[in-house]
Every structure is written in structure tokens, then in C-alpha cells.
Coordinates of C-alpha atoms (C1' of nucleotides) in Angstrom, one line a residue:
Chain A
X1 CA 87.1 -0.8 -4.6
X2 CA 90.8 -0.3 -3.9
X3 CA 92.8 2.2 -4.7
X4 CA 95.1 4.3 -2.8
X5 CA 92.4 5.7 -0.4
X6 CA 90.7 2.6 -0.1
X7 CA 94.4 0.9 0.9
X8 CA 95.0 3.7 3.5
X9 CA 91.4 2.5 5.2
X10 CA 92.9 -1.5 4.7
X11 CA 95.7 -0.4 6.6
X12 CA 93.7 1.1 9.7
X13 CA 91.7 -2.0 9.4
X14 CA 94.0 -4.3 9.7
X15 CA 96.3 -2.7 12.2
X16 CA 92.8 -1.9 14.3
X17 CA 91.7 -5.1 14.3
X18 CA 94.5 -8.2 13.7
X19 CA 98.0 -7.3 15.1
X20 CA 99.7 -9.1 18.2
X21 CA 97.5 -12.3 18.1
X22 CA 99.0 -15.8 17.4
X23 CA 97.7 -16.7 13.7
X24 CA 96.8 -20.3 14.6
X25 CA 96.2 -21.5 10.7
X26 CA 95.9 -19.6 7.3
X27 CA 93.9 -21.2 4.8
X28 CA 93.7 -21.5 1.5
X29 CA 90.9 -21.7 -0.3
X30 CA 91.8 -20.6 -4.0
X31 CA 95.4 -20.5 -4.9
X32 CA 95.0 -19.0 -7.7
X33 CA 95.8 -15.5 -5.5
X34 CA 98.6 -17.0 -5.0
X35 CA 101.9 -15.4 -6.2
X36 CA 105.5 -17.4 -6.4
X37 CA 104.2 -18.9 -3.2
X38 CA 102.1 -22.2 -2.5
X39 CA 99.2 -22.8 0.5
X40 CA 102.5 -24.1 2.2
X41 CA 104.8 -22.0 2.0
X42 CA 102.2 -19.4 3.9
X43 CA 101.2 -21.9 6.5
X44 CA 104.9 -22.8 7.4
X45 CA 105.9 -18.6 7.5
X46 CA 102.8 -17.8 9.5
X47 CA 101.6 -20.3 11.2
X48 CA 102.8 -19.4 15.1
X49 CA 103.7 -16.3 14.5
X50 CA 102.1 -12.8 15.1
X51 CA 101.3 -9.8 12.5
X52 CA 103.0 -7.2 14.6
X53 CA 102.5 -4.0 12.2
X54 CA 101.5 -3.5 8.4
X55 CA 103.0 -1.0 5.8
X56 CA 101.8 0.5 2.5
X57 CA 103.4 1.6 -0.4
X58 CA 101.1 2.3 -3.6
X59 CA 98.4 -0.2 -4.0
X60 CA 100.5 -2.9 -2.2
X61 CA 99.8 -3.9 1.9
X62 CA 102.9 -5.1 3.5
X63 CA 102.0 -7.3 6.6
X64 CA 105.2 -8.1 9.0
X65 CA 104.7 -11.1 11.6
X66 CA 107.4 -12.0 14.0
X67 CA 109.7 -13.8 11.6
X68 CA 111.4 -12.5 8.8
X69 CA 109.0 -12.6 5.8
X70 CA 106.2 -10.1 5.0
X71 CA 103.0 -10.9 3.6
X72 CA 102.2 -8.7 1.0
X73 CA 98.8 -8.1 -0.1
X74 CA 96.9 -6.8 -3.5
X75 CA 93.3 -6.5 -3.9
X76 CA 93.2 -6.2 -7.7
X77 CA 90.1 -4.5 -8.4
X78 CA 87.6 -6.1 -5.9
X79 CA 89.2 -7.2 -3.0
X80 CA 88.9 -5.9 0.5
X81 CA 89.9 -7.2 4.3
X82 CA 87.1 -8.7 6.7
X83 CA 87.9 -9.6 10.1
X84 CA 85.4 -11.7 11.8
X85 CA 84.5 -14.4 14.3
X86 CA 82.1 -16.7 14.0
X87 CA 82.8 -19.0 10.7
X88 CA 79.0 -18.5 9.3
X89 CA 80.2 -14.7 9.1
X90 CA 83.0 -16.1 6.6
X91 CA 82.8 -13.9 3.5
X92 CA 81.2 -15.5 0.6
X93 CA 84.6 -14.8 -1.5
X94 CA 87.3 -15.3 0.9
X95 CA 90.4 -16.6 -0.8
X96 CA 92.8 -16.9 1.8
X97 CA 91.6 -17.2 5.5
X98 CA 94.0 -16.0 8.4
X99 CA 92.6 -18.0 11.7
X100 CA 94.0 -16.2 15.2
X101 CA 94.4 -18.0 18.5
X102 CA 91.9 -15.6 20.1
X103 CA 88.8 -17.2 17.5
X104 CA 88.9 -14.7 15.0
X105 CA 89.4 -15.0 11.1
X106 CA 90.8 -12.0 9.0
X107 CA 89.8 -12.9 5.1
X108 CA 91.4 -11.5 1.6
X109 CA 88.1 -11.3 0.3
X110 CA 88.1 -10.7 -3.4
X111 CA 85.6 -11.3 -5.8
X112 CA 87.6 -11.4 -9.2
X113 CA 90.7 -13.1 -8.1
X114 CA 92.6 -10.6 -9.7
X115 CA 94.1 -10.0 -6.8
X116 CA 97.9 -11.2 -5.4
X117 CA 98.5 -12.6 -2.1
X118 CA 102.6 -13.8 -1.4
X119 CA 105.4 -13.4 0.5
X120 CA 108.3 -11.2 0.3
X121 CA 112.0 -11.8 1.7
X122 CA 112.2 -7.9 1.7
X123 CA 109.8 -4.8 1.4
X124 CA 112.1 -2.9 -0.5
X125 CA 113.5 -5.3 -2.7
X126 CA 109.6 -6.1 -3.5
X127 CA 108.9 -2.7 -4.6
X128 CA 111.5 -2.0 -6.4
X129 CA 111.3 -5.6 -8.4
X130 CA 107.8 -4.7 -9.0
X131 CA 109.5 -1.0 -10.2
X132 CA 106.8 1.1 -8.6
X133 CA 107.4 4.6 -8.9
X134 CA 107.3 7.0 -5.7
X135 CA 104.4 6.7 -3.7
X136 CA 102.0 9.8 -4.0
X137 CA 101.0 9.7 -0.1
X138 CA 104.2 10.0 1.6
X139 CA 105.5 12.9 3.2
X140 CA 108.2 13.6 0.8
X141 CA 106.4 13.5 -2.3
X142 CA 106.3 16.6 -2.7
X143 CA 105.7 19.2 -5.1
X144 CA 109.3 19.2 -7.0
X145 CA 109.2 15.7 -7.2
X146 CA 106.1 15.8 -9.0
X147 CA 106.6 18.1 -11.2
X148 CA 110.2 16.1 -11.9
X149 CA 108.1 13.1 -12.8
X150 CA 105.8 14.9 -15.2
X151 CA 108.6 17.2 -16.7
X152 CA 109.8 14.2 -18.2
X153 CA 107.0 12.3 -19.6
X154 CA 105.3 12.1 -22.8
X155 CA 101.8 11.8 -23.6
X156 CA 98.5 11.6 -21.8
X157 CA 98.1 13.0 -18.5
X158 CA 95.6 10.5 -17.3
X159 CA 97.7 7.7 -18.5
X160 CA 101.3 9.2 -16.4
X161 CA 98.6 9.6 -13.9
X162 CA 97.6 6.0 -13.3
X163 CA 100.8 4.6 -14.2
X164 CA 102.3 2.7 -11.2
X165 CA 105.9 2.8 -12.6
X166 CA 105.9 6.6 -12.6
X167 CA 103.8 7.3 -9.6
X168 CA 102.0 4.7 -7.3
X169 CA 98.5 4.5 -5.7
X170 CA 96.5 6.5 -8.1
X171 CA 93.6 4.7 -10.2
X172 CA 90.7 4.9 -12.8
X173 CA 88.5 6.3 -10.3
X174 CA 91.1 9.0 -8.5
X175 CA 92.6 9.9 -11.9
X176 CA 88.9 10.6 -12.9
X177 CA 88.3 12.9 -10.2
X178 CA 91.8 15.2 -10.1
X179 CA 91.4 15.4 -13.5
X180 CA 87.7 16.3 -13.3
X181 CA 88.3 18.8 -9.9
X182 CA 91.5 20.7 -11.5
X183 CA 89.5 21.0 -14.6
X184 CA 92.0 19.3 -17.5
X185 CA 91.0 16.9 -20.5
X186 CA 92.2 13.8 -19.3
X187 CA 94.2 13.3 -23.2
X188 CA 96.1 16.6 -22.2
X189 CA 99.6 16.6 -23.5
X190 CA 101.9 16.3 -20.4
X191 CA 104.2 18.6 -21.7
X192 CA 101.6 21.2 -22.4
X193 CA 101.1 21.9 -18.5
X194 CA 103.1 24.8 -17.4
X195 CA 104.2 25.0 -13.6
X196 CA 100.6 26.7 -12.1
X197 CA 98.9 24.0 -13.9
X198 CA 101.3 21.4 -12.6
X199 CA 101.2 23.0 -9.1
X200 CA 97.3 22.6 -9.0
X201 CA 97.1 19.2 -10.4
X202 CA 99.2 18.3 -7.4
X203 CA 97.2 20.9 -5.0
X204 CA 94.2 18.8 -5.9
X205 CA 95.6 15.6 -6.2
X206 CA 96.3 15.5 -2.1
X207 CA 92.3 17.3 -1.9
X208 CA 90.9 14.5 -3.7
X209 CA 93.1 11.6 -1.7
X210 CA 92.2 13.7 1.7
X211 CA 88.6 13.4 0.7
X212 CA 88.6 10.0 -0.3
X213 CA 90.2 8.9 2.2
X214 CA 87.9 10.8 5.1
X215 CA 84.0 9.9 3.2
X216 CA 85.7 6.1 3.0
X217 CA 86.5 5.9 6.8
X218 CA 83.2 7.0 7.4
X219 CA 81.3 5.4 5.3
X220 CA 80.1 8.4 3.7
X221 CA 79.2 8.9 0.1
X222 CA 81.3 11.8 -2.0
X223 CA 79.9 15.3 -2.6
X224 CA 77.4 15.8 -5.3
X225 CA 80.6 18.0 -6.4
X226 CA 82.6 15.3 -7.2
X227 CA 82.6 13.4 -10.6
X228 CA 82.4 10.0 -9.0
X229 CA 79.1 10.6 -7.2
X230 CA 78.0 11.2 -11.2
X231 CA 80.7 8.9 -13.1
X232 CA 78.0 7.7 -15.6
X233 CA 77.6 8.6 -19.4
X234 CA 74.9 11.3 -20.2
X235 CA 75.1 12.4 -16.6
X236 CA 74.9 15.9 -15.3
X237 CA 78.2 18.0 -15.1
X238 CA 78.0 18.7 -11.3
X239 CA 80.1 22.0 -12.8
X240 CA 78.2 23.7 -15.9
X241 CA 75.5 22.3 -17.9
X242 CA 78.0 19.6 -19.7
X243 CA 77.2 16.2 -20.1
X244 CA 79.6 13.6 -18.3
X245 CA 81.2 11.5 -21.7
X246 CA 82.9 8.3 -21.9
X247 CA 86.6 8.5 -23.1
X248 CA 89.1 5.4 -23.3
X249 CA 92.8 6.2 -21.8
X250 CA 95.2 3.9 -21.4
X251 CA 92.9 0.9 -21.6
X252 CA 90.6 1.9 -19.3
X253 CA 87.2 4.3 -19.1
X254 CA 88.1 7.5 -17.6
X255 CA 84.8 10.0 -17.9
X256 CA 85.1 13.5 -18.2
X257 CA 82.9 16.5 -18.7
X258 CA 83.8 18.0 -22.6
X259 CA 82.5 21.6 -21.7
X260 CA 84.5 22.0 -18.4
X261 CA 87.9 19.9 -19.0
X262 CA 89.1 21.1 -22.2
X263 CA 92.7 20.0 -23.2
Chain B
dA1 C1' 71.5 -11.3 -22.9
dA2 C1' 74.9 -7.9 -23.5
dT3 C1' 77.7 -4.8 -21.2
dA4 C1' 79.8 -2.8 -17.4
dT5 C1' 83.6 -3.0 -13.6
dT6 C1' 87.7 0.4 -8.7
dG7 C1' 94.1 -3.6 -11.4
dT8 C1' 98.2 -5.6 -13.6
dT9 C1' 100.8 -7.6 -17.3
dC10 C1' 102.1 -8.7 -21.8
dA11 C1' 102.4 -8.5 -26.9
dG12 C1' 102.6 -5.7 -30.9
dC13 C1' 103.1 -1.3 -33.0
dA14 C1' 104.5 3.6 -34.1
Chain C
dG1 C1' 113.9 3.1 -25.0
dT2 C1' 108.8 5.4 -24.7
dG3 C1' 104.1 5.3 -24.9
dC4 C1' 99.9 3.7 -27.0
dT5 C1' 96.3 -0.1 -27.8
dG6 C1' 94.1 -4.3 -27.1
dA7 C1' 93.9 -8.6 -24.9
dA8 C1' 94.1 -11.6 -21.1
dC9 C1' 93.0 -12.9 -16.4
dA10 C1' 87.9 -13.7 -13.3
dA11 C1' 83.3 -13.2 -11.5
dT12 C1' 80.0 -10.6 -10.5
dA13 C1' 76.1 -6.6 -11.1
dT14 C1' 72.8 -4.3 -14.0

DNA sequence: AATATTGTTCAGCA
DNA sequence: GTGCTGAACAATAT
């Protein structure tokens, strides 16, 4: 279920559980995750080294071992990290299996192998090959830069929302919910949105992440208040006495509550 | 059995 | 060039 929350929770994981252990052997078992690298080409850059810290930036994890090459992760839409010992523990859908020195195994698990496992000379240069816009999480995305981004776009805001190459780490699901908590119609003309609105799209924007990010850690589920504890046509607006609708942006279902998020 | 799915990328079109 | 739509990729769950 990864999207930028989800990512941030990756990251703990992994730093938590696999850093500073000789990786002993990485295995392959489906290369079609494989990006502009082979089953090789992993084993040779890995193999005897260490992870020694991880990165993220958007919906991309940045692992960097002792040599100069990062392993860059992407769980598409059903991918996760599982770090385990015993090999009957093994994930039913583990791709690409890391094996440590100390007996344990940290799997990209991912069920739809939309995912992208590779290797990358360079962080930066990755990102910016891959043209991903700022990343909403850090620090200095701040409100100016925001509202800069949206100032000048066109068109839908749920569609500048998810889009990677204006702004990355937001998804289906988080666009859903900032849209659904700050109340707009997720076909809202950009350019419509004067600077309050603006302001409290971002306000909310860093709610929902902070939210997501503390019920994932924990394992908890999402208040009743939120649209993705209800994401389901002919539900209940949490709000008013709407009904959640169905509503196609950008290629994707986005649901929305007509009474409450009016354009 | 039909339809749904948290992501990215590409073609074609206005 | 921008932004939209639909399709493709794949494998499950309901």
C-alpha cells in the first residue's frame, strides 16, 4: 500500500532492522523487477558489502552499502519490505531476497510486480533523470513553494496533486483524503484556488501525511473521520449526509463526497 | 465470473 | 509545450 506515508514507515523498517550487516547473497527470484540491471549486476554490487543507511525522496527508497552504488527501491502498488529469519518465514511474493551474514533475509515483497528494484551510480542524478518534482515531506517544502507549483499549473487539482513530476510522494489514496479533509471537488480548476484555499490545501496536506504516517507505524486503522476508513461508492459521508461517489481523475478512481466537496 | 486495486509510462489527442 | 484519456504492465481479492 505504498505511498508516501507508507515509504516513510519502509524507511524506519529498513534502517531498524537491516543496516551494518554483511549482505552474504541477494537473490533473484523474478527479474522482471528488475530495472537496467540483471540478478548480476546486484550480486556483484552487494554481495560483501554492508547497507549502511537508506534515503527517500517521493515514492523512491535509496539504500547505500559500502561501495559506491545505491540500491534504489519501488514498491509499485503492492510492494512492501519483510525482514526475517528462518527461510519457511520467506514471503510468498518475494522478488528479490537480500541474505545477511548474521541469518537473516530482508525481501522486496510485491505482489503485482509493478514494482522497480535497480541500481543507481548517483541519488541525485536518479531523481532528476526520473524528473520527480520536490518532495512534499521535506523540511523546505514549504508553503511558497507550493503555492509556486500550483500558481502555474493548469487543470485538475487532484491530477497536479498526484503528479510525481510536479510534486512527489502523494497518491490515489492521500490525494483522496486532502482533498476530502480541505473540503474541494477533486476536478477543481487549479487556477480557481485563491491563496487561503491554497494555504489550507497545504495546512492539510502535512495533517493527512502526519496522520498517515502515525495510524501506519502503529498499526492503527484511520479515524471514522477520514474518507479512507469509508473509500467505497454509496458509502456514508463521515461529514453531512452525502453519499461517497466514484469519480475518474487522471486515470485513476479518486472518491469524493458531491454534497461536501463542491468545485 | 466480473470487477476492483494503494503506481508508472506511453501513445494519441485537444 | 501542457494536460487529458486510455491502455499497458501483473496478480491478486471480493
Amino acid at each position: 500500500m505504498p505511498e508516501l506515508p507508507e515509504l516513510v514507515n519502509y524507511k524506519n523498517y529498513i534502517d531498524a532492522t537491516s543496516l551494518h550487516q554483511k549482505v552474504d547473497a541477494v537473490t533473484v527470484n523474478d527479474d522482471q523487477v528488475l530495472s537496467h540491471c540483471t540478478a548480476e549486476d546486484l550480486a556483484k554490487n552487494l554481495v560483501g558489502t554492508s547497507f549502511e543507511s537508506t534515503s527517500r525522496y517521493g515514492k523512491y527508497l535509496f539504500v547505500h552499502p559500502t561501495n559506491d552504488h545505491d540500491l534504489v527501491l519501488h514498491f509499485g502498488m503492492t510492494g512492501e519490505p519483510v525482514y526475517y529469519l528462518d527461510e519457511s518465514k520467506e514471503p510468498e511474493f518475494s522478488r528479490v531476497i537480500f541474505a545477511f551474514a548474521n541469518g537473516y533475509h530482508l525481501a522486496y515483497n510485491c505482489t503485482r510486480m509493478l514494482g522497480e528494484v535497480t541500481l543507481a551510480d548517483d541519488e541525485k542524478q536518479f531523481i532528476e533523470d526520473k524528473e520527480l518534482g520536490p518532495d512534499v515531506y521535506k523540511d523546505d517544502f514549504d508553503f511558497e513553494t507550493f503555492r509556486e507549483l500550483l500558481q502555474n499549473r493548469r487543470g485538475m487539482i487532484k491530477s497536479a496533486l498526484m503528479d510525481q513530476e510536479l510534486m512527489a510522494g502523494l497518491g490515489n489514496e492521500c490525494s483522496d483524503e486532502i482533498l476530502y479533509q480541505a473540503r474541494f471537488h477533486p476536478k477543481t480548476d487549479v487556477q480557481n484556488l485563491d491563496t487561503d484555499q491554497l494555504r489550507n490545501l497545504y495546512k492539510t496536506m502535512n495533517q493527512v501525511l502526519e496522520q498517515k504516517i502515525a495510524a501506519d507505524l502503529k498499526g492503527e486503522d484511520l479515524p471514522d473521520s477520514y474518507i479512507l476508513a469509508n473509500r467505497e461508492e454509496g458509502a456514508d459521508c463521515p461529514r453531512c449526509d452525502g453519499t461517497i461517489q466514484r469519480i475518474t481523475v487522471a486515470g485513476r478512481s479518486g472518491y469524493y463526497c458531491p454534497q461536501c466537496q463542491k468545485r
